[in-house]
Short mmCIF file of C-alpha atoms in Angstrom, two decimals:
data_model
loop_
_atom_site.label_atom_id
_atom_site.label_comp_id
_atom_site.label_asym_id
_atom_site.label_seq_id
_atom_site.Cartn_x
_atom_site.Cartn_y
_atom_site.Cartn_z
CA MET A 1 2.35 53.61 -54.94
CA LEU A 2 -0.12 51.63 -57.21
CA SER A 3 -3.32 53.44 -58.01
CA TYR A 4 -5.54 52.38 -61.59
CA SER A 5 -7.58 54.71 -63.38
CA SER A 6 -9.66 53.47 -66.33
CA GLU A 7 -7.86 55.58 -68.40
CA THR A 8 -4.86 55.05 -67.93
CA GLY A 9 -4.47 51.41 -66.22
CA TRP A 10 -1.95 49.65 -63.45
CA VAL A 11 0.24 53.20 -62.77
CA TYR A 12 2.99 52.25 -59.90
CA ASN A 13 6.09 54.42 -58.67
CA PRO A 14 9.05 51.78 -59.30
CA PHE A 15 10.75 54.00 -56.41
CA GLU A 16 8.22 53.78 -53.39
CA ILE A 17 7.55 50.20 -54.05
CA ALA A 18 11.19 49.19 -53.53
CA ILE A 19 11.11 51.57 -50.37
CA VAL A 20 8.36 49.56 -48.98
CA CYS A 21 10.07 46.36 -50.32
CA ALA A 22 13.06 46.95 -47.97
CA CYS A 23 11.14 48.21 -44.87
CA VAL A 24 9.36 44.89 -45.19
CA ALA A 25 12.74 42.77 -45.22
CA PHE A 26 13.97 44.98 -42.96
CA SER A 27 11.95 44.04 -40.71
CA VAL A 28 11.63 40.44 -41.12
CA TRP A 29 15.78 39.82 -40.58
CA ARG A 30 15.59 42.27 -37.80
CA ASN A 31 13.00 39.92 -36.14
CA ARG A 32 15.11 36.52 -37.60
CA VAL A 33 17.95 38.06 -35.77
CA ARG A 34 16.54 38.33 -32.34
CA ARG A 35 14.57 35.54 -32.08
CA ARG A 36 18.17 33.30 -33.10
CA SER A 37 20.20 34.94 -30.49
CA LEU A 38 17.41 34.66 -27.56
CA ARG A 39 18.51 33.01 -24.81
CA GLN A 40 17.93 32.38 -21.07
CA ARG A 41 20.81 32.68 -19.10
CA GLU A 42 21.21 30.72 -15.97
CA ASP A 43 19.41 33.78 -13.11
CA GLY A 44 16.79 33.76 -15.30
CA MET A 45 17.19 36.78 -17.69
CA TYR A 46 16.71 36.34 -21.23
CA VAL A 47 19.20 38.15 -23.56
CA TRP A 48 19.13 38.73 -26.69
CA VAL A 49 21.60 40.60 -29.82
CA GLU A 50 19.46 43.36 -31.93
CA TRP A 51 20.02 44.02 -35.17
CA HIS A 52 22.80 46.64 -34.93
CA GLY A 53 25.23 44.35 -32.87
CA GLY A 54 23.89 45.33 -29.17
CA GLU A 55 22.53 43.20 -26.60
CA ARG A 56 19.23 43.64 -24.77
CA CYS A 57 18.02 41.35 -22.10
CA SER A 58 15.00 41.39 -20.12
CA LEU A 59 12.91 39.42 -16.95
CA ASP A 60 10.63 38.14 -19.09
CA ASP A 61 9.89 36.34 -22.49
CA PRO A 62 10.35 38.88 -24.88
CA ALA A 63 9.28 36.60 -27.60
CA ALA A 64 5.72 35.81 -25.36
CA PRO A 65 2.55 37.72 -26.14
CA GLY A 66 3.09 40.94 -23.82
CA GLY A 67 6.15 41.04 -24.07
CA ALA A 68 8.86 43.45 -25.10
CA TRP A 69 8.78 42.27 -29.04
CA ASP A 70 4.62 42.41 -28.86
CA SER A 71 3.58 45.40 -30.94
CA GLU A 72 0.00 44.18 -30.34
CA GLY A 73 -2.55 44.47 -26.84
CA ASP A 74 -1.64 46.89 -24.30
CA GLY A 75 0.84 49.52 -25.76
CA GLY A 76 3.18 48.35 -23.24
CA GLY A 77 5.73 46.41 -25.68
CA GLY A 78 6.82 46.96 -29.01
CA ASP A 79 9.08 48.91 -30.86
#
């Protein structure tokens, strides 16, 4: 993707950089959609909308450590 050589200097592939930027932007947008739509119903269930419009629910707060959105830790959460 991006490399340096004393003979050629900086070498990069714009297509690969565009793909990485698109993946990062999608991840940020997806997380923003989730967090803005997160609410707790009267029965205690947490409900949110995913990026594709589908509604998801959980008994535990998905944004809390160890929740459904936690990609670190014991491996029980994440996407």
